[in-house]
């Protein structure tokens, strides 16, 4: 087994280490969500934490880690007698993003159930993680059906398995730790709220600290065991401090003054529900115990707010995480408790005993991607070019809820919550012979296949004689995600502020809906002398909102360039994910200017989409008393439908997309 990187050898990342240690002191805090760019020691720190946790006492031979002092009366391996048992290290169980439902919750031994008539249950990862750590790397990419199972287990502290006529229940209380890169998509609000604390991490911009990171990593890679041995003393000290803090925790007093500060802070930042208040109270108590105190101070409440509230104050995915620290300080001062001690001892510090450098300032939430408009305005190679009549970016209208954009028929795309698809989960619609390993047994079909052969197989007892050829795989129907690619005319003819604001608002609205349904959304814009991919196909709502807000307008109308760029995007995405079905939404007045034969070239470009059967819709933005109907002609070339700008309302455009998709599929 590979020697893990020592927890105390992690350079910087003070907030990350503190959040993990607080959960080690008090698992009731509720876990940690670690958000940040790649290569910032997120996974390294989480994996190193398990070595610091105290051993746990378990009932000997129990696969569900029952506590010998208070065994679970409903344990599938029980009943157990009180007392005895053995100690073992706390487990850290990793949940792969692509794990199956059976791997997470456990599975029945089908062969024994059918042949012997016994309810043989094979525990899953939730049972392994009981009284330990359940770690999910890239938690934002976890399939929705696994997220639902995690939510149920986290809420009830138990896992329930109901399938094939067998019911199993076992305890599943664990410390949930997730890591994610926000650039790859956001997390569902239901799961986000289940994490007690959240930490934003970024690589240090200090050269000396970066040098130390590289030095320690190279030393570890050269000799993992030797490197760990050099940090054994620090590891032992932190382990002893965790044990001492756990012992002190029941004696920590959370006074009325601190409780008022907690309640006032949660109210001031308008967080939903009461979970934030409870998590803050538990975190502040753990902070006091970690610092060796029996009294919660205002500084504990402040630190608890910084860890427990940022991910709970987001009203929608467009809001950036974080807290206004000035507002936090004002609230704490206004509702300062009278029962806090006058002393102001040194607050909690990092696991190395203090003196940790403050977290380095990270890059903007989208790196340099938030300023493409500025680069366009000043760069000589940008589509608009100098003197193109470019105007300042127009703000988006208020986003709104859209109707479900569903694709008729059954696809086989990535799991999501939009269109019907054949998936590994969902409702059972039929049965087939398995291709390879059996993953989802269709019990009735299996019994039906085996029943006619029982006499020939010499069956003499109550058990059913089942052979490999009898097994049937369940076919299931769920939902898939789609790709919605917007092609937006940002030329001078479209630069009316009200019109462009409505267009941006509609794109943001569909992007929000895509976030909730696990879709991808892309944005291609054209103006001046060319087109660009303003938003590559993504599920990252934060980056999308920033780039859309900064979209400028002005210049000529290179319609053909926009369509060709969109065709190139879809071609690349088809190679990356051939099962994901696209929808093209072109927002334009239909004019085509710039370049030789712009109208004919646009018609030929539109024909590429029609030939490939891509579902398309053109939002006609033409205005004025004289209308040329150019957008309608473009829609005909695309094989799609055209609507006016007045129909760009939420219900209108969403219904239109659904109708166009259905028309396209029927034509195909």
Coordinates of C-alpha atoms in Angstrom, one line a residue, residues 103-516:
X103 CA -21.5 -0.3 -5.7
X104 CA -22.7 2.5 -3.6
X105 CA -25.5 1.0 -1.6
X106 CA -24.7 -2.7 -1.9
X107 CA -26.1 -5.5 -3.9
X108 CA -27.9 -8.8 -3.3
X109 CA -26.2 -12.1 -4.0
X110 CA -28.6 -13.0 -6.8
X111 CA -27.2 -16.5 -7.3
X112 CA -27.7 -17.5 -3.6
X113 CA -31.0 -15.7 -3.5
X114 CA -32.3 -17.7 -6.4
X115 CA -30.7 -21.1 -5.8
X116 CA -30.7 -21.2 -2.0
X117 CA -33.6 -18.9 -1.2
X118 CA -31.5 -16.8 1.3
X119 CA -31.3 -13.0 1.5
X120 CA -27.5 -12.6 1.1
X121 CA -26.5 -9.0 1.0
X122 CA -23.1 -7.7 -0.1
X123 CA -22.5 -4.3 1.5
X124 CA -21.5 -1.3 -0.6
X125 CA -19.4 1.8 -0.1
X126 CA -22.0 3.4 2.3
X127 CA -21.5 0.5 4.7
X128 CA -17.7 0.7 4.4
X129 CA -17.8 4.4 5.1
X130 CA -19.9 4.1 8.3
X131 CA -18.0 5.8 11.2
X132 CA -15.4 7.0 8.7
X133 CA -14.9 9.3 5.8
X134 CA -16.7 9.1 2.4
X135 CA -14.6 11.0 -0.1
X136 CA -16.0 12.0 -3.5
X137 CA -13.5 13.6 -5.9
X138 CA -15.1 15.7 -8.6
X139 CA -18.3 15.6 -6.7
X140 CA -20.0 18.1 -9.1
X141 CA -19.7 15.4 -11.8
X142 CA -21.4 12.7 -9.8
X143 CA -24.5 11.2 -11.5
X144 CA -27.8 12.5 -10.2
X145 CA -29.1 9.1 -9.1
X146 CA -26.0 8.7 -6.9
X147 CA -26.5 12.2 -5.5
X148 CA -30.0 11.3 -4.6
X149 CA -28.8 8.2 -2.7
X150 CA -26.1 10.3 -0.9
X151 CA -28.7 12.8 0.1
X152 CA -31.0 10.1 1.6
X153 CA -28.1 8.5 3.5
X154 CA -26.8 11.8 4.8
X155 CA -30.2 12.9 6.0
X156 CA -31.3 9.7 7.7
X157 CA -27.9 8.3 8.8
X158 CA -28.9 5.0 7.3
X159 CA -29.0 3.3 3.9
X160 CA -32.1 1.5 2.7
X161 CA -31.9 -1.1 -0.1
X162 CA -35.3 -2.2 -1.6
X163 CA -35.0 -4.4 -4.6
X164 CA -35.9 -7.8 -5.9
X165 CA -38.3 -8.3 -3.0
X166 CA -35.6 -8.0 -0.4
X167 CA -35.4 -5.1 2.1
X168 CA -32.1 -4.3 3.9
X169 CA -31.3 -1.4 6.2
X170 CA -28.0 -0.5 7.9
X171 CA -26.5 2.5 9.6
X172 CA -24.5 4.9 7.4
X173 CA -23.1 7.8 9.3
X174 CA -20.0 9.2 7.7
X175 CA -18.0 12.4 7.3
X176 CA -18.8 13.5 3.7
X177 CA -15.8 15.2 2.0
X178 CA -16.0 16.4 -1.6
X179 CA -13.6 18.2 -3.9
X180 CA -14.5 19.9 -7.2
X181 CA -13.2 22.3 -9.8
X182 CA -16.0 25.0 -10.4
X183 CA -14.8 25.3 -14.1
X184 CA -16.3 21.9 -14.7
X185 CA -19.7 22.7 -13.5
X186 CA -21.5 23.6 -10.3
X187 CA -23.1 21.3 -7.7
X188 CA -26.8 20.7 -7.2
X189 CA -28.1 23.0 -4.4
X190 CA -29.6 20.0 -2.5
X191 CA -26.2 18.4 -2.1
X192 CA -24.4 21.7 -1.7
X193 CA -26.4 22.4 1.5
X194 CA -25.5 18.9 2.9
X195 CA -21.8 19.9 3.3
X196 CA -21.3 21.6 6.6
X197 CA -18.3 23.7 5.6
X198 CA -16.9 24.9 2.3
X199 CA -13.4 26.1 1.4
X200 CA -12.1 27.9 -1.6
X201 CA -8.5 27.0 -2.5
X202 CA -6.1 28.4 -5.0
X203 CA -2.4 28.0 -5.7
X204 CA -0.1 30.4 -4.0
X205 CA 1.4 33.3 -6.0
X206 CA 4.3 33.6 -3.6
X207 CA 7.5 32.2 -5.3
X208 CA 9.0 31.0 -2.0
X209 CA 5.9 29.0 -1.1
X210 CA 5.6 27.5 -4.5
X211 CA 9.3 26.5 -4.3
X212 CA 8.6 24.7 -1.0
X213 CA 5.6 22.9 -2.5
X214 CA 7.8 21.5 -5.3
X215 CA 10.6 20.6 -3.0
X216 CA 8.4 18.6 -0.7
X217 CA 6.6 16.9 -3.5
X218 CA 9.8 15.8 -5.2
X219 CA 11.1 14.5 -1.9
X220 CA 8.0 12.5 -1.3
X221 CA 8.0 11.0 -4.8
X222 CA 11.7 10.0 -4.4
X223 CA 11.1 8.2 -1.0
X224 CA 7.5 8.2 0.3
X225 CA 8.3 6.1 3.4
X226 CA 11.4 8.2 4.3
X227 CA 9.5 11.5 3.7
X228 CA 6.6 10.3 5.9
X229 CA 9.1 9.3 8.7
X230 CA 10.5 12.8 8.8
X231 CA 7.0 14.2 9.5
X232 CA 6.0 11.5 11.9
X233 CA 6.5 13.7 14.9
X234 CA 4.3 16.5 13.6
X235 CA 1.7 13.9 12.6
X236 CA 1.7 12.4 16.1
X237 CA 1.3 15.9 17.6
X238 CA -1.7 16.7 15.5
X239 CA -3.3 13.3 16.2
X240 CA -2.9 13.9 19.9
X241 CA -4.4 17.3 19.6
X242 CA -7.4 15.9 17.9
X243 CA -7.9 13.3 20.7
X244 CA -7.6 16.1 23.3
X245 CA -10.0 18.4 21.5
X246 CA -12.6 15.5 21.2
X247 CA -12.3 14.9 24.9
X248 CA -12.7 18.6 25.6
X249 CA -15.6 19.1 23.2
X250 CA -18.5 18.1 25.6
X251 CA -17.2 20.7 28.1
X252 CA -17.2 23.6 25.7
X253 CA -19.9 26.2 26.6
X254 CA -21.8 28.0 23.8
X255 CA -23.2 31.0 25.6
X256 CA -26.3 33.0 24.7
X257 CA -24.2 35.8 23.4
X258 CA -22.5 33.6 20.9
X259 CA -25.8 32.0 19.9
X260 CA -27.3 35.5 19.3
X261 CA -24.3 36.3 17.0
X262 CA -24.8 33.1 15.1
X263 CA -28.5 33.7 14.6
X264 CA -28.0 37.3 13.7
X265 CA -25.3 36.5 11.2
X266 CA -27.4 33.8 9.4
X267 CA -30.3 36.2 9.3
X268 CA -28.2 39.1 8.0
X269 CA -26.9 36.9 5.1
X270 CA -30.4 35.6 4.4
X271 CA -29.5 31.9 4.3
X272 CA -32.3 29.4 3.7
X273 CA -33.5 27.2 6.6
X274 CA -31.9 26.6 10.0
X275 CA -29.1 24.2 9.0
X276 CA -26.7 27.1 8.7
X277 CA -27.3 28.1 12.3
X278 CA -26.8 24.6 13.6
X279 CA -23.6 24.1 11.6
X280 CA -22.2 27.4 12.7
X281 CA -22.9 26.5 16.3
X282 CA -21.2 23.1 16.0
X283 CA -18.2 24.7 14.1
X284 CA -17.7 27.4 16.7
X285 CA -17.8 24.8 19.4
X286 CA -15.2 22.7 17.6
X287 CA -13.0 25.8 17.0
X288 CA -13.0 26.5 20.8
X289 CA -12.1 22.8 21.5
X290 CA -9.4 22.8 18.9
X291 CA -7.9 25.9 20.5
X292 CA -8.0 24.3 24.0
X293 CA -10.8 26.5 25.4
X294 CA -14.1 25.7 27.1
X295 CA -15.8 29.0 26.0
X296 CA -16.9 30.0 22.5
X297 CA -15.6 33.5 21.6
X298 CA -16.7 36.0 19.0
X299 CA -13.6 35.1 16.9
X300 CA -14.9 31.5 16.8
X301 CA -18.3 32.6 15.5
X302 CA -16.5 34.8 12.9
X303 CA -14.4 31.9 11.6
X304 CA -17.4 29.6 11.7
X305 CA -19.3 32.0 9.5
X306 CA -16.5 32.2 6.9
X307 CA -16.5 28.4 6.7
X308 CA -20.2 27.6 6.9
X309 CA -22.0 30.4 5.1
X310 CA -20.4 31.1 1.7
X311 CA -22.0 28.2 -0.1
X312 CA -25.4 28.8 1.6
X313 CA -25.9 32.4 0.7
X314 CA -25.9 31.8 -3.1
X315 CA -29.4 32.6 -4.2
X316 CA -28.8 31.2 -7.7
X317 CA -25.8 29.8 -9.7
X318 CA -24.9 33.3 -11.0
X319 CA -24.0 34.5 -7.5
X320 CA -20.3 34.3 -6.7
X321 CA -19.6 32.4 -3.4
X322 CA -18.1 34.3 -0.5
X323 CA -19.1 36.7 2.3
X324 CA -18.9 40.4 2.8
X325 CA -16.5 40.4 5.7
X326 CA -17.2 44.1 6.6
X327 CA -20.9 43.2 6.9
X328 CA -20.0 40.2 9.0
X329 CA -17.9 42.2 11.4
X330 CA -20.6 44.8 11.7
X331 CA -23.2 42.1 12.6
X332 CA -20.9 40.5 15.1
X333 CA -20.2 43.8 16.8
X334 CA -23.8 44.8 16.9
X335 CA -24.9 41.5 18.5
X336 CA -21.8 41.0 20.6
X337 CA -22.6 38.7 23.5
X338 CA -22.4 40.0 27.1
X339 CA -21.4 36.6 28.5
X340 CA -18.1 36.3 26.6
X341 CA -15.0 36.4 28.7
X342 CA -13.0 39.7 28.7
X343 CA -9.9 37.8 27.8
X344 CA -8.9 37.5 24.2
X345 CA -6.6 34.5 24.0
X346 CA -4.9 33.6 20.8
X347 CA -7.4 32.2 18.3
X348 CA -7.3 28.8 16.6
X349 CA -4.4 28.3 14.3
X350 CA -3.3 25.8 11.7
X351 CA -2.3 22.2 12.5
X352 CA 1.4 23.2 12.7
X353 CA 0.8 25.4 15.8
X354 CA 0.3 28.8 14.2
X355 CA 2.0 31.3 12.1
X356 CA 0.5 30.0 8.8
X357 CA 0.7 32.5 5.9
X358 CA -2.6 34.0 4.9
X359 CA -4.2 32.3 1.9
X360 CA -2.8 33.6 -1.3
X361 CA -5.0 35.6 -3.5
X362 CA -6.3 33.4 -6.3
X363 CA -7.2 34.3 -9.8
X364 CA -10.6 35.5 -10.8
X365 CA -13.3 32.9 -10.8
X366 CA -12.8 32.4 -14.5
X367 CA -9.1 33.2 -14.8
X368 CA -8.6 35.7 -17.6
X369 CA -11.7 34.5 -19.4
X370 CA -13.9 37.2 -17.9
X371 CA -12.4 39.9 -20.1
X372 CA -12.7 38.7 -23.7
X373 CA -14.6 41.9 -24.6
X374 CA -11.7 44.1 -23.5
X375 CA -9.2 42.0 -25.5
X376 CA -11.5 42.3 -28.5
X377 CA -11.7 46.1 -28.2
X378 CA -7.9 46.5 -28.1
X379 CA -6.5 43.5 -30.0
X380 CA -5.6 44.0 -33.7
X381 CA -6.7 40.5 -34.6
X382 CA -10.2 40.6 -33.2
X383 CA -13.3 40.2 -35.4
X384 CA -14.7 43.6 -35.0
X385 CA -11.6 45.5 -35.8
X386 CA -10.9 49.2 -35.3
X387 CA -13.6 51.6 -36.3
X388 CA -16.3 49.0 -36.5
X389 CA -18.8 51.0 -34.6
X390 CA -18.5 48.7 -31.6
X391 CA -20.6 49.7 -28.6
X392 CA -20.1 48.9 -24.9
X393 CA -21.4 45.6 -23.5
X394 CA -25.2 45.5 -22.7
X395 CA -26.3 44.0 -19.5
X396 CA -28.6 41.0 -19.6
X397 CA -32.3 41.2 -18.6
X398 CA -33.4 39.4 -15.5
X399 CA -33.2 35.6 -16.0
X400 CA -36.5 33.7 -15.8
X401 CA -37.6 30.1 -15.5
X402 CA -38.0 28.3 -18.8
X403 CA -40.1 25.3 -19.9
X404 CA -38.5 21.9 -20.2
X405 CA -36.7 21.6 -23.6
X406 CA -37.1 17.9 -24.3
X407 CA -36.1 16.0 -27.4
X408 CA -38.8 13.5 -28.6
X409 CA -37.7 9.8 -28.9
X410 CA -35.2 8.0 -26.8
X411 CA -31.5 8.8 -26.9
X412 CA -28.4 7.4 -25.3
X413 CA -26.6 10.5 -24.2
X414 CA -25.0 11.5 -20.9
X415 CA -27.2 11.1 -17.8
X416 CA -29.2 14.2 -17.1
X417 CA -32.7 15.5 -16.4
X418 CA -34.0 16.5 -19.7
X419 CA -34.9 14.1 -22.6
X420 CA -35.9 10.5 -22.5
X421 CA -32.9 8.1 -22.9
X422 CA -31.8 4.5 -22.3
X423 CA -29.7 4.6 -19.2
X424 CA -28.2 2.4 -16.5
X425 CA -30.8 3.7 -14.0
X426 CA -34.4 4.8 -14.1
X427 CA -37.6 2.9 -14.5
X428 CA -37.4 -0.6 -15.9
X429 CA -39.0 -0.9 -19.3
X430 CA -38.0 -4.4 -20.4
X431 CA -35.4 -7.2 -20.3
X432 CA -32.6 -8.6 -22.6
X433 CA -29.8 -11.0 -22.4
X434 CA -26.7 -9.4 -20.8
X435 CA -23.8 -8.3 -22.9
X436 CA -20.9 -9.0 -20.7
X437 CA -21.3 -8.7 -16.9
X438 CA -24.8 -8.6 -15.4
X439 CA -25.4 -5.3 -13.7
X440 CA -29.2 -4.9 -13.4
X441 CA -31.0 -8.1 -13.0
X442 CA -34.6 -8.4 -14.2
X443 CA -35.8 -10.9 -11.7
X444 CA -39.2 -11.8 -13.3
X445 CA -37.7 -12.3 -16.7
X446 CA -34.9 -14.5 -15.3
X447 CA -37.4 -16.7 -13.4
X448 CA -39.5 -16.9 -16.5
X449 CA -36.5 -18.0 -18.6
X450 CA -35.4 -20.6 -16.0
X451 CA -38.9 -22.0 -15.1
X452 CA -39.5 -24.3 -18.1
X453 CA -36.2 -26.2 -17.5
X454 CA -36.5 -27.1 -13.9
X455 CA -37.6 -30.7 -14.5
X456 CA -34.8 -31.3 -17.0
X457 CA -32.3 -29.9 -14.6
X458 CA -33.3 -32.3 -11.9
X459 CA -34.7 -29.8 -9.4
X460 CA -35.7 -31.6 -6.2
X461 CA -35.8 -28.9 -3.5
X462 CA -37.4 -25.5 -3.1
X463 CA -34.6 -23.6 -4.7
X464 CA -34.7 -22.6 -8.4
X465 CA -32.0 -24.0 -10.6
X466 CA -30.6 -21.1 -12.5
X467 CA -27.9 -21.1 -15.2
X468 CA -26.1 -18.3 -16.8
X469 CA -28.2 -18.4 -20.0
X470 CA -31.3 -17.7 -17.9
X471 CA -30.1 -14.4 -16.5
X472 CA -31.8 -11.3 -18.0
X473 CA -30.6 -7.7 -17.9
X474 CA -33.1 -5.0 -17.1
X475 CA -33.4 -2.3 -19.7
X476 CA -34.1 1.0 -18.1
X477 CA -35.3 4.4 -19.2
X478 CA -34.2 7.6 -17.6
X479 CA -33.2 11.1 -18.7
X480 CA -30.3 12.5 -20.7
X481 CA -28.6 15.8 -21.1
X482 CA -28.4 17.8 -24.3
X483 CA -26.2 20.5 -25.9
X484 CA -27.9 23.8 -26.7
X485 CA -25.7 26.0 -28.9
X486 CA -26.7 29.6 -29.3
X487 CA -25.4 31.5 -32.3
X488 CA -25.9 35.2 -31.5
X489 CA -25.7 38.1 -34.0
X490 CA -23.7 40.9 -32.1
X491 CA -23.4 43.2 -35.1
X492 CA -24.4 46.8 -35.4
X493 CA -27.9 46.0 -36.6
X494 CA -28.5 44.1 -33.4
X495 CA -27.0 46.6 -31.0
X496 CA -30.2 48.1 -29.7
X497 CA -29.7 47.9 -25.9
X498 CA -33.2 46.6 -25.1
X499 CA -33.0 44.0 -27.8
X500 CA -29.6 42.6 -26.9
X501 CA -30.5 42.7 -23.2
X502 CA -33.5 40.5 -23.9
X503 CA -31.4 38.1 -25.9
X504 CA -28.8 37.8 -23.1
X505 CA -31.5 37.3 -20.6
X506 CA -33.0 34.4 -22.5
X507 CA -29.5 32.8 -22.9
X508 CA -28.9 33.2 -19.1
X509 CA -32.3 31.7 -18.4
X510 CA -31.7 28.6 -20.5
X511 CA -28.2 28.4 -19.0
X512 CA -29.7 28.3 -15.5
X513 CA -32.1 25.6 -16.7
X514 CA -29.2 23.7 -18.2
X515 CA -27.4 23.8 -14.9
X516 CA -30.3 22.2 -13.2

